[in-house]
Amino acid sequence: MNHPDFASFAAALPSEGKLVLCTHRHPDPDGLGALVGVQQLLLEKFDIQSDLVLEGRIRRAENVAMRRMLRIEALPKGAVDPAVYCGAIVVDAQPAFSHTHPPGGIPILGVIDHHDASEKSEDDESNAFRWVDSNFGATSTMIWSLMRAFEIEPNERTATALFCGIRYDTNDLARDSTELDETAYFSLQRLANRAWIGAIDHPPLPRDYFRQMARAIDSCEVSGIVLLTLLGEVDSPETVAEVADWFVRLEGQQWSLAGGACDGRYQVSLRTDLPGADAYPALRYILGREGSCGGHGRMAGGQIPVGEMSVGEIESLISRRARELFGVTDETREPLSSTRS
Ligand SMILES: [Mn+2]
């Protein structure tokens, strides 16, 4: 785990002017937590105002609850006037990622992320603060370290946000977490608001949620160590991640791949509970040059644009490559709902 020269973070900041903070499309708790943390740090340590800009939908009930409980206010992406901001900071994502689009016309001053990256960023040559380290279980841990380096204690709201980020990305430290993630997790837990965490953990679920899960159960096919759940069209890309997370819990150790089309993109999430397995290279292979992806440890996500290929063609491609990669044949396919334990 490398520690950056934290002074270079301060050096990358402007002496005056406002910043915009952003993360990947369809932000998850780690992205949201990191944004809230950076915003408090900038204001309290550097007296710099910032606005958050969020792209894509937040529909997953836990993420909606997190935004509501913590009053995470953000501008829609189209509403950012570049004349108002003198720089942007990207967290839990990198500008070169296909699911990350910092608002145009604003220089990138910082990138803080824990994802593996094959694509090189345009900001590599500049003086931007760049801290990318895939050893961290969560970007929220990196932001906690940054706050600690500048002696800013997370307030109750920030602590709750960063805590949710770490627990979501590391499955409460059970997955891909390091000693520093653990230290951050317990330190933040003491400062966080437990009632808010409870409300974020168990939000009320709309009927659509149960309909969607019923459809996922019907669609899921098991072939040996691979669970494939290809859903056709979905209401929200978060559905895909949620389904992949859910099915990886099937007893036994396996890979869970879920996919669904939304807003002109076919979204794919891959999870595994095989110890030491690396999801990113697996998804890289499955999406091939047709798609793009990112990942960390046992989780990866990506997409293929719909257009040149139809949703059906994309699903056959993904299904074929996944079977190829994991060495399972077509004959072993059976619906999850008829699988005997
Ligand atoms: Mn993350």
Short mmCIF file of C-alpha atoms and ligand atoms in Angstrom, two decimals:
data_model
loop_
_atom_site.label_atom_id
_atom_site.label_comp_id
_atom_site.label_asym_id
_atom_site.label_seq_id
_atom_site.Cartn_x
_atom_site.Cartn_y
_atom_site.Cartn_z
CA MET A 1 0.00 0.00 0.00
CA ASN A 2 1.63 3.23 -1.07
CA HIS A 3 1.06 6.48 0.71
CA PRO A 4 1.17 9.55 -1.43
CA ASP A 5 2.87 12.73 -0.47
CA PHE A 6 -0.19 14.28 1.16
CA ALA A 7 1.32 17.76 0.75
CA SER A 8 0.89 17.34 -3.00
CA PHE A 9 -2.88 17.14 -2.44
CA ALA A 10 -2.78 20.57 -0.84
CA ALA A 11 -0.48 21.79 -3.63
CA ALA A 12 -2.97 20.73 -6.31
CA LEU A 13 -5.75 22.87 -4.79
CA PRO A 14 -6.49 26.41 -5.92
CA SER A 15 -5.96 29.37 -3.59
CA GLU A 16 -9.49 30.52 -4.30
CA GLY A 17 -12.52 29.40 -6.26
CA LYS A 18 -15.02 26.59 -6.09
CA LEU A 19 -14.53 22.90 -6.94
CA VAL A 20 -16.84 20.26 -8.31
CA LEU A 21 -16.59 16.69 -6.94
CA CYS A 22 -17.68 13.68 -8.93
CA THR A 23 -17.61 9.89 -9.09
CA HIS A 24 -18.70 7.14 -11.47
CA ARG A 25 -22.15 6.94 -13.04
CA HIS A 26 -24.80 5.34 -10.78
CA PRO A 27 -22.87 6.09 -7.56
CA ASP A 28 -22.63 3.44 -4.84
CA PRO A 29 -22.10 4.01 -1.09
CA ASP A 30 -18.30 4.07 -1.47
CA GLY A 31 -18.51 6.77 -4.15
CA LEU A 32 -21.05 8.77 -2.10
CA GLY A 33 -19.05 8.34 1.12
CA ALA A 34 -15.83 9.51 -0.55
CA LEU A 35 -17.60 12.59 -1.96
CA VAL A 36 -18.99 13.59 1.43
CA GLY A 37 -15.54 13.14 3.03
CA VAL A 38 -13.69 15.22 0.46
CA GLN A 39 -16.31 17.95 0.74
CA GLN A 40 -15.82 18.25 4.53
CA LEU A 41 -12.01 18.17 4.19
CA LEU A 42 -11.97 20.90 1.54
CA LEU A 43 -14.25 23.16 3.55
CA GLU A 44 -12.70 22.73 6.99
CA LYS A 45 -9.02 22.47 6.12
CA PHE A 46 -8.74 24.60 2.99
CA ASP A 47 -11.81 26.86 3.20
CA ILE A 48 -12.81 25.68 -0.28
CA GLN A 49 -16.48 25.39 -1.25
CA SER A 50 -17.48 22.48 -3.46
CA ASP A 51 -20.55 21.06 -5.16
CA LEU A 52 -21.22 17.40 -5.84
CA VAL A 53 -22.34 16.31 -9.25
CA LEU A 54 -23.97 12.91 -9.65
CA GLU A 55 -24.53 11.14 -12.92
CA GLY A 56 -26.95 8.32 -13.54
CA ARG A 57 -29.62 6.87 -11.31
CA ILE A 58 -29.63 6.00 -7.67
CA ARG A 59 -32.41 3.44 -7.31
CA ARG A 60 -31.09 0.72 -5.00
CA ALA A 61 -33.13 1.14 -1.83
CA GLU A 62 -30.07 1.22 0.48
CA ASN A 63 -28.38 3.87 -1.67
CA VAL A 64 -31.55 5.96 -1.87
CA ALA A 65 -31.84 5.76 1.92
CA MET A 66 -28.19 6.77 2.34
CA ARG A 67 -28.72 9.83 0.16
CA ARG A 68 -31.90 10.78 2.00
CA MET A 69 -30.66 10.17 5.56
CA LEU A 70 -27.39 12.03 4.95
CA ARG A 71 -29.03 14.76 2.83
CA ILE A 72 -26.52 14.32 0.02
CA GLU A 73 -27.38 17.18 -2.32
CA ALA A 74 -26.00 17.19 -5.82
CA LEU A 75 -26.31 18.96 -9.13
CA PRO A 76 -27.48 16.96 -12.10
CA LYS A 77 -24.61 16.62 -14.55
CA GLY A 78 -26.18 18.84 -17.20
CA ALA A 79 -26.49 21.73 -14.74
CA VAL A 80 -22.75 22.29 -14.19
CA ASP A 81 -21.56 25.65 -15.54
CA PRO A 82 -17.78 25.33 -16.12
CA ALA A 83 -17.37 29.09 -15.56
CA VAL A 84 -18.35 28.63 -11.89
CA TYR A 85 -15.68 26.04 -11.02
CA CYS A 86 -11.89 26.15 -11.13
CA GLY A 87 -11.32 22.43 -10.86
CA ALA A 88 -12.74 18.94 -10.34
CA ILE A 89 -11.83 16.01 -8.08
CA VAL A 90 -12.80 12.47 -9.08
CA VAL A 91 -13.23 9.79 -6.39
CA ASP A 92 -13.83 6.01 -6.52
CA ALA A 93 -13.35 6.21 -10.29
CA GLN A 94 -10.90 7.54 -12.86
CA PRO A 95 -11.54 9.95 -15.72
CA ALA A 96 -10.45 7.35 -18.31
CA PHE A 97 -13.12 4.87 -17.16
CA SER A 98 -16.00 4.46 -19.57
CA HIS A 99 -18.55 4.89 -16.75
CA THR A 100 -16.96 8.11 -15.47
CA HIS A 101 -17.53 11.47 -17.11
CA PRO A 102 -16.33 14.49 -15.15
CA PRO A 103 -18.13 17.63 -16.35
CA GLY A 104 -16.38 19.07 -19.42
CA GLY A 105 -14.31 22.26 -19.51
CA ILE A 106 -13.09 21.95 -15.89
CA PRO A 107 -9.49 20.85 -15.13
CA ILE A 108 -9.09 17.66 -13.10
CA LEU A 109 -7.10 18.54 -9.96
CA GLY A 110 -7.27 15.20 -8.17
CA VAL A 111 -8.09 11.52 -8.66
CA ILE A 112 -8.44 9.22 -5.65
CA ASP A 113 -9.44 5.64 -6.38
CA HIS A 114 -8.90 2.01 -5.46
CA HIS A 115 -9.84 0.38 -8.78
CA ASP A 116 -7.46 -1.40 -11.13
CA ALA A 117 -7.06 0.51 -14.33
CA SER A 118 -5.90 -0.73 -17.69
CA GLU A 119 -6.77 2.53 -19.42
CA LYS A 120 -4.33 5.36 -18.84
CA SER A 121 -5.85 8.64 -17.76
CA GLU A 122 -5.48 11.88 -19.65
CA ASP A 123 -4.52 13.61 -16.43
CA ASP A 124 -1.39 11.47 -16.05
CA GLU A 125 0.89 14.14 -17.50
CA SER A 126 -0.51 17.03 -15.49
CA ASN A 127 0.10 18.29 -11.96
CA ALA A 128 -3.09 16.70 -10.70
CA PHE A 129 -2.95 14.81 -7.40
CA ARG A 130 -3.29 11.18 -8.42
CA TRP A 131 -3.62 8.48 -5.78
CA VAL A 132 -4.70 5.15 -7.20
CA ASP A 133 -4.06 2.05 -5.12
CA SER A 134 -6.01 -1.16 -5.56
CA ASN A 135 -4.76 -2.53 -2.25
CA PHE A 136 -7.42 -0.50 -0.45
CA GLY A 137 -10.76 -2.20 0.08
CA ALA A 138 -12.62 1.09 -0.32
CA THR A 139 -11.96 4.61 -1.57
CA SER A 140 -13.66 5.77 1.64
CA THR A 141 -10.64 4.40 3.56
CA MET A 142 -8.32 6.51 1.39
CA ILE A 143 -10.41 9.62 2.11
CA TRP A 144 -10.37 8.80 5.83
CA SER A 145 -6.52 8.61 5.61
CA LEU A 146 -6.42 11.92 3.78
CA MET A 147 -8.59 13.58 6.44
CA ARG A 148 -6.41 12.11 9.15
CA ALA A 149 -3.25 13.39 7.44
CA PHE A 150 -4.74 16.90 7.57
CA GLU A 151 -6.05 16.41 11.13
CA ILE A 152 -9.71 16.86 10.25
CA GLU A 153 -12.05 14.64 12.27
CA PRO A 154 -15.01 13.36 10.25
CA ASN A 155 -18.25 14.84 11.62
CA GLU A 156 -21.17 12.51 12.36
CA ARG A 157 -22.56 12.76 8.84
CA THR A 158 -19.18 12.24 7.15
CA ALA A 159 -18.31 9.36 9.50
CA THR A 160 -21.61 7.66 8.67
CA ALA A 161 -21.05 8.17 4.94
CA LEU A 162 -17.45 6.85 4.97
CA PHE A 163 -18.44 3.94 7.22
CA CYS A 164 -21.21 2.94 4.78
CA GLY A 165 -18.70 3.17 1.92
CA ILE A 166 -16.23 0.81 3.60
CA ARG A 167 -18.82 -1.69 4.75
CA TYR A 168 -20.45 -1.85 1.32
CA ASP A 169 -17.22 -2.31 -0.63
CA THR A 170 -15.66 -4.79 1.81
CA ASN A 171 -18.83 -6.55 2.94
CA ASP A 172 -18.12 -5.49 6.53
CA LEU A 173 -14.39 -6.24 6.17
CA ALA A 174 -15.05 -9.81 5.03
CA ARG A 175 -13.92 -9.17 1.46
CA ASP A 176 -10.71 -7.62 0.09
CA SER A 177 -10.04 -5.50 3.13
CA THR A 178 -6.70 -4.45 4.57
CA GLU A 179 -5.56 -3.46 8.03
CA LEU A 180 -6.11 0.18 7.21
CA ASP A 181 -9.70 -0.52 6.07
CA GLU A 182 -10.22 -2.20 9.42
CA THR A 183 -8.76 0.68 11.42
CA ALA A 184 -10.86 3.17 9.46
CA TYR A 185 -14.01 1.04 9.81
CA PHE A 186 -13.85 0.81 13.61
CA SER A 187 -12.76 4.40 14.08
CA LEU A 188 -15.63 5.64 11.88
CA GLN A 189 -18.15 3.33 13.52
CA ARG A 190 -17.56 5.11 16.82
CA LEU A 191 -18.24 8.50 15.23
CA ALA A 192 -21.16 7.45 13.03
CA ASN A 193 -24.86 7.73 13.77
CA ARG A 194 -26.19 4.22 14.45
CA ALA A 195 -29.83 5.10 13.83
CA TRP A 196 -28.93 6.38 10.36
CA ILE A 197 -26.89 3.25 9.64
CA GLY A 198 -29.85 1.11 10.68
CA ALA A 199 -32.20 3.05 8.41
CA ILE A 200 -29.76 2.71 5.49
CA ASP A 201 -29.34 -1.04 6.11
CA HIS A 202 -33.01 -1.93 6.09
CA PRO A 203 -34.97 0.52 3.99
CA PRO A 204 -38.55 -0.19 2.92
CA LEU A 205 -38.64 -1.95 -0.45
CA PRO A 206 -41.09 -1.15 -3.26
CA ARG A 207 -43.18 -3.91 -4.89
CA ASP A 208 -41.06 -3.52 -8.03
CA TYR A 209 -38.11 -4.80 -6.05
CA PHE A 210 -39.83 -8.12 -5.37
CA ARG A 211 -41.06 -8.36 -8.98
CA GLN A 212 -37.54 -7.83 -10.21
CA MET A 213 -36.10 -10.44 -7.87
CA ALA A 214 -38.76 -12.94 -8.96
CA ARG A 215 -37.71 -12.33 -12.57
CA ALA A 216 -34.05 -12.77 -11.61
CA ILE A 217 -34.76 -16.14 -9.95
CA ASP A 218 -36.59 -17.28 -13.10
CA SER A 219 -33.73 -16.14 -15.36
CA CYS A 220 -30.81 -17.51 -13.37
CA GLU A 221 -29.03 -20.51 -14.87
CA VAL A 222 -26.39 -22.55 -13.09
CA SER A 223 -23.57 -24.24 -15.02
CA GLY A 224 -21.06 -25.80 -12.67
CA ILE A 225 -19.35 -22.96 -10.82
CA VAL A 226 -21.03 -20.20 -12.86
CA LEU A 227 -24.38 -18.54 -12.20
CA LEU A 228 -25.58 -16.56 -15.21
CA THR A 229 -28.50 -14.16 -14.81
CA LEU A 230 -29.12 -12.27 -18.04
CA LEU A 231 -32.20 -10.10 -17.58
CA GLY A 232 -32.85 -8.45 -20.95
CA GLU A 233 -34.08 -4.91 -20.19
CA VAL A 234 -33.86 -3.60 -16.61
CA ASP A 235 -35.22 -0.42 -14.96
CA SER A 236 -31.95 0.49 -13.34
CA PRO A 237 -28.33 -0.62 -13.71
CA GLU A 238 -28.14 -1.06 -9.94
CA THR A 239 -30.52 -4.02 -10.34
CA VAL A 240 -27.74 -5.85 -12.12
CA ALA A 241 -25.23 -5.35 -9.29
CA GLU A 242 -27.83 -6.26 -6.69
CA VAL A 243 -28.74 -9.50 -8.47
CA ALA A 244 -25.07 -10.49 -8.86
CA ASP A 245 -24.51 -9.82 -5.14
CA TRP A 246 -27.57 -11.81 -4.17
CA PHE A 247 -26.85 -14.97 -6.16
CA VAL A 248 -23.19 -15.19 -5.18
CA ARG A 249 -24.61 -16.15 -1.78
CA LEU A 250 -25.86 -19.48 -3.18
CA GLU A 251 -24.15 -22.15 -1.11
CA GLY A 252 -20.92 -23.46 -2.58
CA GLN A 253 -18.24 -21.32 -4.09
CA GLN A 254 -18.81 -19.83 -7.46
CA TRP A 255 -18.95 -16.95 -9.86
CA SER A 256 -22.12 -14.91 -10.22
CA LEU A 257 -22.54 -12.92 -13.41
CA ALA A 258 -25.59 -10.70 -13.95
CA GLY A 259 -26.45 -8.47 -16.90
CA GLY A 260 -29.23 -6.18 -18.09
CA ALA A 261 -29.75 -3.37 -20.58
CA CYS A 262 -30.61 0.17 -19.52
CA ASP A 263 -30.19 3.56 -21.25
CA GLY A 264 -28.46 2.13 -24.32
CA ARG A 265 -25.89 0.12 -22.41
CA TYR A 266 -25.76 -3.50 -21.43
CA GLN A 267 -24.54 -3.48 -17.82
CA VAL A 268 -22.67 -6.46 -16.39
CA SER A 269 -21.66 -7.24 -12.80
CA LEU A 270 -19.42 -10.13 -11.81
CA ARG A 271 -18.93 -11.41 -8.25
CA THR A 272 -17.16 -14.40 -6.82
CA ASP A 273 -16.70 -15.88 -3.37
CA LEU A 274 -13.72 -18.03 -4.37
CA PRO A 275 -10.90 -17.01 -2.03
CA GLY A 276 -8.18 -15.07 -3.82
CA ALA A 277 -10.06 -14.95 -7.13
CA ASP A 278 -9.77 -11.78 -9.16
CA ALA A 279 -12.97 -10.62 -10.88
CA TYR A 280 -11.49 -7.87 -13.06
CA PRO A 281 -9.40 -9.99 -15.47
CA ALA A 282 -12.31 -12.44 -15.72
CA LEU A 283 -14.77 -9.71 -16.74
CA ARG A 284 -12.14 -8.14 -19.02
CA TYR A 285 -12.05 -11.45 -20.91
CA ILE A 286 -15.84 -11.87 -20.99
CA LEU A 287 -16.54 -8.36 -22.32
CA GLY A 288 -13.59 -8.49 -24.73
CA ARG A 289 -13.02 -5.54 -27.03
CA GLU A 290 -16.78 -5.02 -27.32
CA GLY A 291 -16.98 -3.61 -23.78
CA SER A 292 -15.18 -1.84 -20.97
CA CYS A 293 -14.93 -2.61 -17.28
CA GLY A 294 -13.32 -1.94 -13.94
CA GLY A 295 -13.06 -3.96 -10.80
CA HIS A 296 -11.56 -4.64 -7.47
CA GLY A 297 -10.83 -7.99 -5.85
CA ARG A 298 -13.89 -10.20 -6.00
CA MET A 299 -16.17 -7.57 -7.66
CA ALA A 300 -16.14 -6.16 -11.18
CA GLY A 301 -18.58 -4.20 -13.33
CA GLY A 302 -18.68 -3.11 -16.94
CA GLN A 303 -20.79 -2.48 -19.99
CA ILE A 304 -21.21 -3.02 -23.71
CA PRO A 305 -23.00 -0.37 -25.79
CA VAL A 306 -26.29 -1.57 -27.30
CA GLY A 307 -26.66 -0.63 -30.97
CA GLU A 308 -24.07 -2.38 -33.08
CA MET A 309 -25.21 -5.53 -31.30
CA SER A 310 -28.74 -6.16 -30.04
CA VAL A 311 -29.43 -7.05 -26.40
CA GLY A 312 -29.95 -10.69 -27.45
CA GLU A 313 -26.65 -10.81 -29.32
CA ILE A 314 -24.79 -9.28 -26.38
CA GLU A 315 -26.32 -11.85 -24.02
CA SER A 316 -25.25 -14.77 -26.27
CA LEU A 317 -21.75 -13.33 -26.49
CA ILE A 318 -21.43 -12.92 -22.72
CA SER A 319 -22.87 -16.34 -22.06
CA ARG A 320 -20.51 -18.01 -24.57
CA ARG A 321 -17.38 -16.24 -23.27
CA ALA A 322 -18.26 -16.92 -19.62
CA ARG A 323 -18.68 -20.65 -20.29
CA GLU A 324 -15.44 -20.65 -22.26
CA LEU A 325 -13.52 -18.86 -19.50
CA PHE A 326 -14.78 -21.03 -16.68
CA GLY A 327 -14.60 -24.24 -18.73
CA VAL A 328 -18.28 -25.21 -18.42
CA THR A 329 -20.30 -26.79 -21.19
CA ASP A 330 -23.80 -25.99 -22.39
CA GLU A 331 -25.11 -29.37 -21.25
CA THR A 332 -24.55 -28.54 -17.59
CA ARG A 333 -27.00 -25.59 -17.71
CA GLU A 334 -29.99 -25.81 -15.45
CA PRO A 335 -32.35 -23.23 -13.99
CA LEU A 336 -31.45 -22.11 -10.46
CA SER A 337 -34.99 -22.69 -9.28
CA SER A 338 -34.83 -26.41 -10.12
CA THR A 339 -31.31 -27.01 -8.79
CA ARG A 340 -31.13 -29.60 -6.05
CA SER A 341 -28.83 -28.79 -3.19
MN MN B 1 -15.26 1.62 -4.26
#
